[in-house]
Amino acid sequence: MSNLDFPSTYKQPETSRLDYFYDRPGTIPGQLHLSPDAQPAELVLIDYDRDRATRVSIADPKIIKQHLTTHTVSWVDVLGLGNMETWDALSPIFGLHQMLVEDVVNVPQRPKIEHYQDQLLIIAIMVVLNSERTGFTKEQVSLVLGKNYLLTIQEEPEEDCFHGVRQRIDADRGIIRTQGADYLAYCLLDAIVDGFFPVLEYYGELIEDLEDEVITRPDRSTLEKIYKVRRELLTIRRAIWPQRDAINSLIRDGSDLVSREVQVYLRDCYDHTVQVMDMVETYRELATGLMDVYLSAVGNKMNEIMKLLTVVSAIFIPLTFIAGLYGMNFDRAKSPLNMPELGWYWGYPFCLALMITTAGSLVFFFWKRGWFRSVM
């Protein structure tokens, strides 16, 4: 996620991946919190109809306006949050409400659906596996749906999960070139939701590896890995849960900008969010179970260590008793009963034999009970 340097007049709260954006109490509604030295966003226009499709990078946002009045579908992809100049140029072109721009720029927002006069705002959270496959990146994607255009704003410009949609437009695969902007919005939402599955597949494999590690070689690092998995699964849950509710509200309440046919497709997208939720809850339960297994494994390991120490102690306690008994200094001249063994010719071998016999008897007894097999 982007780490923006806010102006000195605004105090950025300490955030993590678990937090949503909130304004400082008393802040003017619609205020944008952008870094003064932020770079302009990159604008990419994909314009298509049944017969053709073009993709161009836009240097001057004013060029976009002429495409909004044609019969073609115009997809304007804003890569990055941009700076104030970017939104001063885009807002009048698309007629964006000030509160809409605030939700788009001040990230992260909770996934939601907002209805405006001639536009529909969809806030979604996209997760993508990072290049090292050691976790995922999470960013906000905002979709502004108009009559024949779709404006998308991505928080991070480096990577997204829209490659398949772009390829379908370029190659004219499926029905996307014959549909309107609402169908394009559905395709992007579906790509965002489907992007959760590779991430969850990664965590499923990670949990399997952790299960083996917990059973065979649990240590402190294992506990840290389990905590990390649980925390990241919670982050995914916080992303998909409101996203599911947002899509459901769009299906239930409808919109003049979304046709009935597209609502049917949205129901399939909603089913995918429910499936993602089931997978997330299952993995969270498995991670919680791993924690219990880890504590049980550590406890069993400690019990085995204590059992081994107890066995060793039980063997040497009677030997210590015998050595201590014969180490008592009694004067044999005072009484023949005072340690008569000290006067024996074989007294010392007798004492050693007694110790060996006692230790051997205890070892045999422990072996017959199977205690050595459980502690070795």
CSV table of N, CA and C in Angstrom, one decimal, residues 34-195:
chain,number,residue,atom,x,y,z
A,34,LEU,N,-3.3,14.3,-0.2
A,34,LEU,CA,-2.2,13.9,-1.1
A,34,LEU,C,-0.9,14.6,-0.8
A,35,SER,N,0.2,13.9,-1.1
A,35,SER,CA,1.5,14.5,-0.9
A,35,SER,C,1.7,15.7,-1.9
A,36,PRO,N,2.2,16.8,-1.4
A,36,PRO,CA,2.4,17.9,-2.4
A,36,PRO,C,3.4,17.6,-3.5
A,37,ASP,N,4.3,16.6,-3.3
A,37,ASP,CA,5.3,16.3,-4.3
A,37,ASP,C,4.9,15.0,-5.0
A,38,ALA,N,3.6,14.6,-5.0
A,38,ALA,CA,3.1,13.3,-5.6
A,38,ALA,C,3.2,13.5,-7.1
A,39,GLN,N,3.5,12.4,-7.8
A,39,GLN,CA,3.7,12.5,-9.3
A,39,GLN,C,2.3,12.3,-9.9
A,40,PRO,N,2.1,12.8,-11.1
A,40,PRO,CA,0.8,12.6,-11.8
A,40,PRO,C,0.6,11.2,-12.1
A,41,ALA,N,-0.7,10.8,-12.1
A,41,ALA,CA,-1.0,9.4,-12.4
A,41,ALA,C,-0.9,9.1,-13.9
A,42,GLU,N,-0.6,7.9,-14.2
A,42,GLU,CA,-0.6,7.4,-15.6
A,42,GLU,C,-2.0,7.1,-16.1
A,43,LEU,N,-2.4,7.6,-17.2
A,43,LEU,CA,-3.7,7.4,-17.7
A,43,LEU,C,-3.7,6.5,-19.0
A,44,VAL,N,-4.4,5.4,-19.0
A,44,VAL,CA,-4.5,4.5,-20.1
A,44,VAL,C,-6.0,4.5,-20.6
A,45,LEU,N,-6.2,4.7,-21.8
A,45,LEU,CA,-7.6,4.7,-22.4
A,45,LEU,C,-7.7,3.4,-23.3
A,46,ILE,N,-8.7,2.6,-23.0
A,46,ILE,CA,-9.1,1.5,-23.9
A,46,ILE,C,-10.5,1.8,-24.4
A,47,ASP,N,-10.6,2.0,-25.7
A,47,ASP,CA,-11.8,2.4,-26.3
A,47,ASP,C,-12.2,1.3,-27.3
A,48,TYR,N,-13.4,0.7,-27.2
A,48,TYR,CA,-13.8,-0.4,-28.0
A,48,TYR,C,-15.3,-0.4,-28.3
A,49,ASP,N,-15.6,-1.1,-29.4
A,49,ASP,CA,-17.0,-1.5,-29.7
A,49,ASP,C,-17.0,-2.8,-30.4
A,50,ARG,N,-18.0,-3.2,-31.1
A,50,ARG,CA,-18.1,-4.5,-31.8
A,50,ARG,C,-16.9,-4.7,-32.8
A,51,ASP,N,-16.6,-3.6,-33.5
A,51,ASP,CA,-15.7,-3.7,-34.6
A,51,ASP,C,-14.2,-3.5,-34.3
A,52,ARG,N,-13.9,-2.7,-33.3
A,52,ARG,CA,-12.5,-2.4,-33.1
A,52,ARG,C,-12.2,-2.1,-31.6
A,53,ALA,N,-10.9,-2.1,-31.3
A,53,ALA,CA,-10.5,-1.8,-29.9
A,53,ALA,C,-9.2,-1.1,-30.0
A,54,THR,N,-9.0,0.0,-29.3
A,54,THR,CA,-7.7,0.7,-29.2
A,54,THR,C,-7.3,0.9,-27.8
A,55,ARG,N,-6.0,0.9,-27.6
A,55,ARG,CA,-5.4,1.2,-26.3
A,55,ARG,C,-4.3,2.3,-26.5
A,56,VAL,N,-4.5,3.4,-25.8
A,56,VAL,CA,-3.5,4.5,-25.9
A,56,VAL,C,-3.2,5.0,-24.5
A,57,SER,N,-2.0,5.5,-24.3
A,57,SER,CA,-1.7,6.3,-23.1
A,57,SER,C,-2.0,7.7,-23.3
A,58,ILE,N,-2.6,8.3,-22.3
A,58,ILE,CA,-3.1,9.7,-22.4
A,58,ILE,C,-2.2,10.6,-21.6
A,59,ALA,N,-1.6,11.6,-22.3
A,59,ALA,CA,-0.8,12.6,-21.7
A,59,ALA,C,-1.6,13.8,-21.3
A,60,ASP,N,-2.6,14.2,-22.1
A,60,ASP,CA,-3.5,15.3,-21.8
A,60,ASP,C,-4.9,14.8,-21.5
A,61,PRO,N,-5.3,14.9,-20.2
A,61,PRO,CA,-6.7,14.3,-19.9
A,61,PRO,C,-7.8,14.9,-20.7
A,62,LYS,N,-7.6,16.1,-21.3
A,62,LYS,CA,-8.7,16.7,-22.1
A,62,LYS,C,-9.1,15.8,-23.3
A,63,ILE,N,-8.2,15.0,-23.8
A,63,ILE,CA,-8.5,14.1,-24.9
A,63,ILE,C,-9.6,13.2,-24.6
A,64,ILE,N,-9.7,12.8,-23.3
A,64,ILE,CA,-10.7,11.8,-22.9
A,64,ILE,C,-12.1,12.3,-23.2
A,65,LYS,N,-12.3,13.6,-23.0
A,65,LYS,CA,-13.7,14.1,-23.1
A,65,LYS,C,-14.4,13.8,-24.4
A,66,GLN,N,-13.6,13.8,-25.5
A,66,GLN,CA,-14.3,13.5,-26.8
A,66,GLN,C,-14.7,12.1,-26.9
A,67,HIS,N,-14.1,11.2,-26.2
A,67,HIS,CA,-14.5,9.8,-26.2
A,67,HIS,C,-15.8,9.5,-25.4
A,68,LEU,N,-16.1,10.3,-24.5
A,68,LEU,CA,-17.3,10.1,-23.6
A,68,LEU,C,-18.6,10.3,-24.3
A,69,THR,N,-18.6,11.0,-25.4
A,69,THR,CA,-19.8,11.3,-26.2
A,69,THR,C,-20.1,10.4,-27.3
A,70,THR,N,-19.2,9.4,-27.5
A,70,THR,CA,-19.4,8.5,-28.7
A,70,THR,C,-20.2,7.3,-28.2
A,71,HIS,N,-20.5,6.4,-29.1
A,71,HIS,CA,-21.2,5.2,-28.8
A,71,HIS,C,-20.4,4.0,-28.3
A,72,THR,N,-19.0,4.2,-28.4
A,72,THR,CA,-18.1,3.2,-27.9
A,72,THR,C,-18.0,3.2,-26.4
A,73,VAL,N,-17.5,2.1,-25.9
A,73,VAL,CA,-17.2,1.9,-24.4
A,73,VAL,C,-15.8,2.4,-24.2
A,74,SER,N,-15.7,3.4,-23.2
A,74,SER,CA,-14.4,3.9,-22.9
A,74,SER,C,-14.0,3.5,-21.5
A,75,TRP,N,-12.9,2.8,-21.4
A,75,TRP,CA,-12.3,2.4,-20.1
A,75,TRP,C,-11.1,3.3,-19.9
A,76,VAL,N,-11.2,4.1,-18.9
A,76,VAL,CA,-10.0,5.0,-18.5
A,76,VAL,C,-9.4,4.4,-17.2
A,77,ASP,N,-8.2,3.9,-17.3
A,77,ASP,CA,-7.5,3.3,-16.2
A,77,ASP,C,-6.5,4.3,-15.6
A,78,VAL,N,-6.7,4.7,-14.4
A,78,VAL,CA,-5.8,5.6,-13.7
A,78,VAL,C,-4.9,4.8,-12.9
A,79,LEU,N,-3.6,4.8,-13.2
A,79,LEU,CA,-2.6,4.0,-12.5
A,79,LEU,C,-1.9,4.8,-11.5
A,80,GLY,N,-2.3,4.7,-10.2
A,80,GLY,CA,-1.7,5.5,-9.2
A,80,GLY,C,-2.8,6.5,-8.7
A,81,LEU,N,-2.6,7.1,-7.5
A,81,LEU,CA,-3.5,8.0,-7.0
A,81,LEU,C,-3.3,9.4,-7.6
A,82,GLY,N,-2.1,9.7,-8.1
A,82,GLY,CA,-1.9,11.0,-8.8
A,82,GLY,C,-1.7,12.1,-7.8
A,83,ASN,N,-1.8,13.3,-8.3
A,83,ASN,CA,-1.6,14.5,-7.5
A,83,ASN,C,-2.9,15.4,-7.7
A,84,MET,N,-2.8,16.6,-7.1
A,84,MET,CA,-4.0,17.5,-7.2
A,84,MET,C,-4.2,17.9,-8.6
A,85,GLU,N,-3.2,18.1,-9.4
A,85,GLU,CA,-3.4,18.5,-10.8
A,85,GLU,C,-4.2,17.4,-11.6
A,86,THR,N,-3.9,16.1,-11.2
A,86,THR,CA,-4.6,15.0,-11.9
A,86,THR,C,-6.1,15.1,-11.7
A,87,TRP,N,-6.5,15.3,-10.4
A,87,TRP,CA,-7.9,15.4,-10.1
A,87,TRP,C,-8.6,16.7,-10.4
A,88,ASP,N,-7.8,17.7,-10.5
A,88,ASP,CA,-8.4,19.0,-11.0
A,88,ASP,C,-8.7,18.9,-12.5
A,89,ALA,N,-8.0,18.0,-13.2
A,89,ALA,CA,-8.3,17.8,-14.6
A,89,ALA,C,-9.4,16.8,-14.8
A,90,LEU,N,-9.4,15.7,-14.1
A,90,LEU,CA,-10.3,14.6,-14.3
A,90,LEU,C,-11.7,14.9,-13.7
A,91,SER,N,-11.8,15.6,-12.6
A,91,SER,CA,-13.1,15.9,-12.0
A,91,SER,C,-14.1,16.6,-12.9
A,92,PRO,N,-13.7,17.7,-13.6
A,92,PRO,CA,-14.7,18.3,-14.5
A,92,PRO,C,-15.0,17.5,-15.8
A,93,ILE,N,-14.0,16.7,-16.2
A,93,ILE,CA,-14.3,15.9,-17.4
A,93,ILE,C,-15.4,14.8,-17.2
A,94,PHE,N,-15.3,14.1,-16.0
A,94,PHE,CA,-16.2,13.1,-15.7
A,94,PHE,C,-17.4,13.6,-14.8
A,95,GLY,N,-17.3,14.8,-14.4
A,95,GLY,CA,-18.3,15.4,-13.5
A,95,GLY,C,-18.3,14.7,-12.1
A,96,LEU,N,-17.2,14.4,-11.6
A,96,LEU,CA,-17.0,13.7,-10.3
A,96,LEU,C,-17.4,14.5,-9.1
A,97,HIS,N,-18.2,14.0,-8.3
A,97,HIS,CA,-18.6,14.7,-7.0
A,97,HIS,C,-17.4,14.7,-6.1
A,98,GLN,N,-17.4,15.8,-5.3
A,98,GLN,CA,-16.3,16.0,-4.4
A,98,GLN,C,-16.1,14.8,-3.4
A,99,MET,N,-17.3,14.3,-2.9
A,99,MET,CA,-17.2,13.2,-1.9
A,99,MET,C,-16.8,11.9,-2.6
A,100,LEU,N,-17.1,11.8,-3.9
A,100,LEU,CA,-16.6,10.6,-4.6
A,100,LEU,C,-15.1,10.6,-4.8
A,101,VAL,N,-14.6,11.8,-5.1
A,101,VAL,CA,-13.1,11.9,-5.2
A,101,VAL,C,-12.4,11.6,-3.9
A,102,GLU,N,-13.0,12.0,-2.8
A,102,GLU,CA,-12.5,11.8,-1.5
A,102,GLU,C,-12.4,10.3,-1.2
A,103,ASP,N,-13.4,9.6,-1.5
A,103,ASP,CA,-13.4,8.1,-1.3
A,103,ASP,C,-12.3,7.4,-2.2
A,104,VAL,N,-12.1,7.9,-3.3
A,104,VAL,CA,-11.2,7.3,-4.3
A,104,VAL,C,-9.7,7.6,-3.8
A,105,VAL,N,-9.5,8.8,-3.4
A,105,VAL,CA,-8.1,9.2,-3.1
A,105,VAL,C,-7.7,8.9,-1.7
A,106,ASN,N,-8.5,9.0,-0.7
A,106,ASN,CA,-8.1,8.8,0.7
A,106,ASN,C,-8.3,7.3,1.0
A,107,VAL,N,-7.2,6.6,0.9
A,107,VAL,CA,-7.2,5.1,1.0
A,107,VAL,C,-6.6,4.7,2.3
A,108,PRO,N,-7.0,3.5,2.9
A,108,PRO,CA,-8.0,2.6,2.3
A,108,PRO,C,-9.4,2.8,2.8
A,109,GLN,N,-10.4,2.7,1.9
A,109,GLN,CA,-11.8,2.8,2.3
A,109,GLN,C,-12.3,1.4,2.4
A,110,ARG,N,-13.4,1.2,3.1
A,110,ARG,CA,-14.1,0.0,3.2
A,110,ARG,C,-14.8,-0.3,1.9
A,111,PRO,N,-14.7,-1.5,1.3
A,111,PRO,CA,-15.5,-1.8,0.1
A,111,PRO,C,-16.9,-1.5,0.2
A,112,LYS,N,-17.5,-0.8,-0.8
A,112,LYS,CA,-18.9,-0.3,-0.7
A,112,LYS,C,-19.3,0.1,-2.1
A,113,ILE,N,-20.6,0.4,-2.1
A,113,ILE,CA,-21.3,0.9,-3.3
A,113,ILE,C,-21.9,2.2,-3.0
A,114,GLU,N,-21.6,3.2,-3.8
A,114,GLU,CA,-22.2,4.5,-3.6
A,114,GLU,C,-22.9,5.0,-4.9
A,115,HIS,N,-24.2,5.4,-4.8
A,115,HIS,CA,-24.9,5.9,-5.9
A,115,HIS,C,-24.9,7.4,-6.0
A,116,TYR,N,-24.5,7.9,-7.2
A,116,TYR,CA,-24.6,9.3,-7.4
A,116,TYR,C,-25.5,9.6,-8.6
A,117,GLN,N,-25.7,10.8,-9.0
A,117,GLN,CA,-26.8,11.1,-9.9
A,117,GLN,C,-26.6,10.4,-11.2
A,118,ASP,N,-25.5,10.4,-11.9
A,118,ASP,CA,-25.3,9.7,-13.2
A,118,ASP,C,-24.2,8.7,-13.1
A,119,GLN,N,-23.7,8.4,-11.9
A,119,GLN,CA,-22.6,7.5,-11.7
A,119,GLN,C,-22.8,6.6,-10.6
A,120,LEU,N,-22.0,5.5,-10.7
A,120,LEU,CA,-22.0,4.5,-9.6
A,120,LEU,C,-20.6,4.2,-9.2
A,121,LEU,N,-20.3,4.4,-7.9
A,121,LEU,CA,-19.0,4.2,-7.4
A,121,LEU,C,-18.9,2.9,-6.7
A,122,ILE,N,-17.9,2.1,-7.1
A,122,ILE,CA,-17.7,0.8,-6.5
A,122,ILE,C,-16.3,0.8,-5.9
A,123,ILE,N,-16.2,0.6,-4.6
A,123,ILE,CA,-14.9,0.5,-3.9
A,123,ILE,C,-14.6,-1.0,-3.7
A,124,ALA,N,-13.5,-1.4,-4.2
A,124,ALA,CA,-13.1,-2.9,-4.0
A,124,ALA,C,-11.7,-3.0,-3.5
A,125,ILE,N,-11.4,-4.1,-2.9
A,125,ILE,CA,-10.0,-4.4,-2.5
A,125,ILE,C,-9.4,-5.5,-3.3
A,126,MET,N,-8.3,-5.3,-3.9
A,126,MET,CA,-7.6,-6.3,-4.7
A,126,MET,C,-6.4,-6.8,-4.0
A,127,VAL,N,-6.2,-8.2,-4.0
A,127,VAL,CA,-5.0,-8.8,-3.5
A,127,VAL,C,-4.3,-9.6,-4.6
A,128,VAL,N,-3.0,-9.5,-4.6
A,128,VAL,CA,-2.2,-10.1,-5.7
A,128,VAL,C,-1.0,-10.7,-5.0
A,129,LEU,N,-0.6,-11.9,-5.4
A,129,LEU,CA,0.6,-12.5,-4.9
A,129,LEU,C,1.8,-11.7,-5.3
A,130,ASN,N,2.7,-11.4,-4.4
A,130,ASN,CA,3.9,-10.7,-4.7
A,130,ASN,C,4.8,-11.5,-5.6
A,131,SER,N,5.8,-10.9,-6.2
A,131,SER,CA,6.7,-11.6,-7.1
A,131,SER,C,7.5,-12.7,-6.5
A,132,GLU,N,7.8,-12.5,-5.2
A,132,GLU,CA,8.6,-13.6,-4.5
A,132,GLU,C,7.8,-14.7,-4.0
A,133,ARG,N,6.4,-14.6,-4.1
A,133,ARG,CA,5.5,-15.6,-3.6
A,133,ARG,C,5.7,-15.9,-2.1
A,134,THR,N,5.9,-14.8,-1.4
A,134,THR,CA,6.1,-14.9,0.1
A,134,THR,C,5.0,-14.2,0.8
A,135,GLY,N,3.9,-13.8,0.1
A,135,GLY,CA,2.8,-13.1,0.7
A,135,GLY,C,2.0,-12.4,-0.5
A,136,PHE,N,1.3,-11.4,-0.1
A,136,PHE,CA,0.5,-10.7,-1.1
A,136,PHE,C,0.5,-9.2,-0.9
A,137,THR,N,0.2,-8.5,-1.9
A,137,THR,CA,0.0,-7.0,-1.9
A,137,THR,C,-1.5,-6.7,-1.9
A,138,LYS,N,-1.9,-5.7,-1.2
A,138,LYS,CA,-3.3,-5.4,-1.1
A,138,LYS,C,-3.4,-3.9,-1.4
A,139,GLU,N,-4.4,-3.6,-2.3
A,139,GLU,CA,-4.6,-2.2,-2.7
A,139,GLU,C,-6.1,-2.0,-3.0
A,140,GLN,N,-6.4,-0.7,-2.9
A,140,GLN,CA,-7.8,-0.3,-3.2
A,140,GLN,C,-8.0,-0.1,-4.7
A,141,VAL,N,-9.1,-0.5,-5.3
A,141,VAL,CA,-9.4,-0.3,-6.7
A,141,VAL,C,-10.8,0.4,-6.7
A,142,SER,N,-10.9,1.5,-7.3
A,142,SER,CA,-12.2,2.3,-7.3
A,142,SER,C,-12.7,2.2,-8.8
A,143,LEU,N,-14.0,1.9,-8.9
A,143,LEU,CA,-14.6,1.9,-10.2
A,143,LEU,C,-15.7,2.9,-10.3
A,144,VAL,N,-15.7,3.8,-11.2
A,144,VAL,CA,-16.7,4.8,-11.4
A,144,VAL,C,-17.4,4.5,-12.7
A,145,LEU,N,-18.6,4.0,-12.6
A,145,LEU,CA,-19.4,3.6,-13.8
A,145,LEU,C,-20.3,4.7,-14.3
A,146,GLY,N,-20.2,5.0,-15.5
A,146,GLY,CA,-21.1,5.9,-16.2
A,146,GLY,C,-21.9,5.2,-17.3
A,147,LYS,N,-22.6,6.0,-18.1
A,147,LYS,CA,-23.5,5.4,-19.1
A,147,LYS,C,-22.7,4.6,-20.1
A,148,ASN,N,-21.7,5.1,-20.6
A,148,ASN,CA,-20.9,4.4,-21.6
A,148,ASN,C,-19.4,4.4,-21.3
A,149,TYR,N,-19.0,4.6,-20.1
A,149,TYR,CA,-17.6,4.7,-19.8
A,149,TYR,C,-17.4,4.0,-18.4
A,150,LEU,N,-16.2,3.7,-18.1
A,150,LEU,CA,-15.8,3.2,-16.8
A,150,LEU,C,-14.5,3.8,-16.4
A,151,LEU,N,-14.4,4.4,-15.3
A,151,LEU,CA,-13.2,5.0,-14.8
A,151,LEU,C,-12.7,4.2,-13.6
A,152,THR,N,-11.5,3.6,-13.7
A,152,THR,CA,-10.9,2.8,-12.7
A,152,THR,C,-9.7,3.5,-12.1
A,153,ILE,N,-9.5,3.5,-10.8
A,153,ILE,CA,-8.4,4.1,-10.1
A,153,ILE,C,-7.7,3.1,-9.3
A,154,GLN,N,-6.5,2.8,-9.6
A,154,GLN,CA,-5.7,1.8,-8.9
A,154,GLN,C,-4.7,2.5,-7.9
A,155,GLU,N,-4.7,2.0,-6.7
A,155,GLU,CA,-3.8,2.6,-5.7
A,155,GLU,C,-2.3,2.4,-6.1
A,156,GLU,N,-2.0,1.2,-6.5
A,156,GLU,CA,-0.6,0.8,-6.9
A,156,GLU,C,-0.6,0.6,-8.4
A,157,PRO,N,0.3,1.2,-9.2
A,157,PRO,CA,0.3,1.1,-10.6
A,157,PRO,C,1.1,-0.1,-11.1
A,158,GLU,N,1.9,-0.8,-10.2
A,158,GLU,CA,2.8,-1.8,-10.7
A,158,GLU,C,2.2,-3.0,-11.3
A,159,GLU,N,1.2,-3.6,-10.6
A,159,GLU,CA,0.6,-4.8,-11.1
A,159,GLU,C,-0.9,-4.9,-10.6
A,160,ASP,N,-1.6,-5.6,-11.4
A,160,ASP,CA,-3.0,-5.9,-11.1
A,160,ASP,C,-3.5,-7.2,-11.7
A,161,CYS,N,-4.7,-7.5,-11.6
A,161,CYS,CA,-5.2,-8.8,-12.1
A,161,CYS,C,-6.2,-8.6,-13.2
A,162,PHE,N,-6.0,-7.5,-14.0
A,162,PHE,CA,-6.9,-7.2,-15.1
A,162,PHE,C,-6.3,-7.6,-16.5
A,163,HIS,N,-5.2,-8.4,-16.4
A,163,HIS,CA,-4.6,-8.7,-17.7
A,163,HIS,C,-5.5,-9.6,-18.6
A,164,GLY,N,-6.2,-10.5,-18.0
A,164,GLY,CA,-7.2,-11.3,-18.8
A,164,GLY,C,-8.3,-10.5,-19.4
A,165,VAL,N,-8.8,-9.5,-18.7
A,165,VAL,CA,-9.8,-8.7,-19.3
A,165,VAL,C,-9.3,-7.9,-20.4
A,166,ARG,N,-8.1,-7.3,-20.3
A,166,ARG,CA,-7.5,-6.6,-21.4
A,166,ARG,C,-7.3,-7.5,-22.6
A,167,GLN,N,-6.8,-8.7,-22.4
A,167,GLN,CA,-6.6,-9.6,-23.5
A,167,GLN,C,-7.9,-10.0,-24.2
A,168,ARG,N,-9.0,-10.1,-23.4
A,168,ARG,CA,-10.3,-10.4,-24.0
A,168,ARG,C,-10.8,-9.3,-24.9
A,169,ILE,N,-10.5,-8.1,-24.5
A,169,ILE,CA,-10.9,-6.9,-25.3
A,169,ILE,C,-10.1,-6.9,-26.6
A,170,ASP,N,-8.7,-7.0,-26.4
A,170,ASP,CA,-7.9,-7.0,-27.6
A,170,ASP,C,-8.2,-8.1,-28.6
A,171,ALA,N,-8.4,-9.3,-28.1
A,171,ALA,CA,-8.6,-10.4,-29.0
A,171,ALA,C,-10.0,-10.7,-29.4
A,172,ASP,N,-10.9,-9.9,-28.8
A,172,ASP,CA,-12.4,-10.0,-29.1
A,172,ASP,C,-12.8,-11.4,-28.7
A,173,ARG,N,-12.5,-11.9,-27.5
A,173,ARG,CA,-12.9,-13.2,-27.0
A,173,ARG,C,-14.1,-13.0,-26.1
A,174,GLY,N,-15.1,-13.9,-26.2
A,174,GLY,CA,-16.3,-13.8,-25.4
A,174,GLY,C,-17.2,-12.7,-26.0
A,175,ILE,N,-18.0,-12.2,-25.1
A,175,ILE,CA,-19.1,-11.2,-25.5
A,175,ILE,C,-18.7,-9.8,-25.0
A,176,ILE,N,-17.5,-9.6,-24.5
A,176,ILE,CA,-17.2,-8.3,-23.8
A,176,ILE,C,-17.3,-7.1,-24.8
A,177,ARG,N,-16.9,-7.3,-26.0
A,177,ARG,CA,-17.0,-6.2,-27.0
A,177,ARG,C,-18.4,-5.9,-27.5
A,178,THR,N,-19.3,-6.8,-27.2
A,178,THR,CA,-20.7,-6.6,-27.6
A,178,THR,C,-21.6,-6.0,-26.5
A,179,GLN,N,-21.0,-5.8,-25.3
A,179,GLN,CA,-21.7,-5.4,-24.1
A,179,GLN,C,-21.3,-3.9,-23.8
A,180,GLY,N,-22.0,-3.4,-22.8
A,180,GLY,CA,-21.8,-2.0,-22.4
A,180,GLY,C,-20.7,-1.9,-21.3
A,181,ALA,N,-20.7,-0.7,-20.7
A,181,ALA,CA,-19.7,-0.5,-19.6
A,181,ALA,C,-20.0,-1.2,-18.4
A,182,ASP,N,-21.3,-1.5,-18.1
A,182,ASP,CA,-21.7,-2.2,-16.9
A,182,ASP,C,-21.1,-3.6,-17.0
A,183,TYR,N,-21.1,-4.3,-18.1
A,183,TYR,CA,-20.5,-5.6,-18.3
A,183,TYR,C,-19.0,-5.5,-18.0
A,184,LEU,N,-18.3,-4.5,-18.5
A,184,LEU,CA,-16.9,-4.3,-18.2
A,184,LEU,C,-16.7,-4.2,-16.7
A,185,ALA,N,-17.5,-3.4,-16.0
A,185,ALA,CA,-17.4,-3.3,-14.6
A,185,ALA,C,-17.5,-4.7,-13.9
A,186,TYR,N,-18.5,-5.5,-14.4
A,186,TYR,CA,-18.6,-6.8,-13.8
A,186,TYR,C,-17.3,-7.6,-14.1
A,187,CYS,N,-16.8,-7.6,-15.3
A,187,CYS,CA,-15.6,-8.3,-15.6
A,187,CYS,C,-14.4,-8.0,-14.7
A,188,LEU,N,-14.3,-6.7,-14.4
A,188,LEU,CA,-13.2,-6.3,-13.5
A,188,LEU,C,-13.5,-6.7,-12.1
A,189,LEU,N,-14.7,-6.6,-11.6
A,189,LEU,CA,-15.1,-7.1,-10.3
A,189,LEU,C,-14.8,-8.6,-10.2
A,190,ASP,N,-15.2,-9.3,-11.2
A,190,ASP,CA,-15.0,-10.8,-11.2
A,190,ASP,C,-13.5,-11.1,-11.2
A,191,ALA,N,-12.7,-10.3,-11.9
A,191,ALA,CA,-11.2,-10.5,-11.9
A,191,ALA,C,-10.7,-10.3,-10.5
A,192,ILE,N,-11.2,-9.2,-9.8
A,192,ILE,CA,-10.7,-8.9,-8.5
A,192,ILE,C,-11.0,-10.0,-7.5
A,193,VAL,N,-12.3,-10.5,-7.6
A,193,VAL,CA,-12.7,-11.6,-6.6
A,193,VAL,C,-11.9,-12.8,-6.9
A,194,ASP,N,-11.8,-13.2,-8.2
A,194,ASP,CA,-11.0,-14.4,-8.6
A,194,ASP,C,-9.5,-14.3,-8.2
A,195,GLY,N,-9.0,-13.0,-8.1
A,195,GLY,CA,-7.6,-12.9,-7.7
A,195,GLY,C,-7.4,-13.3,-6.3
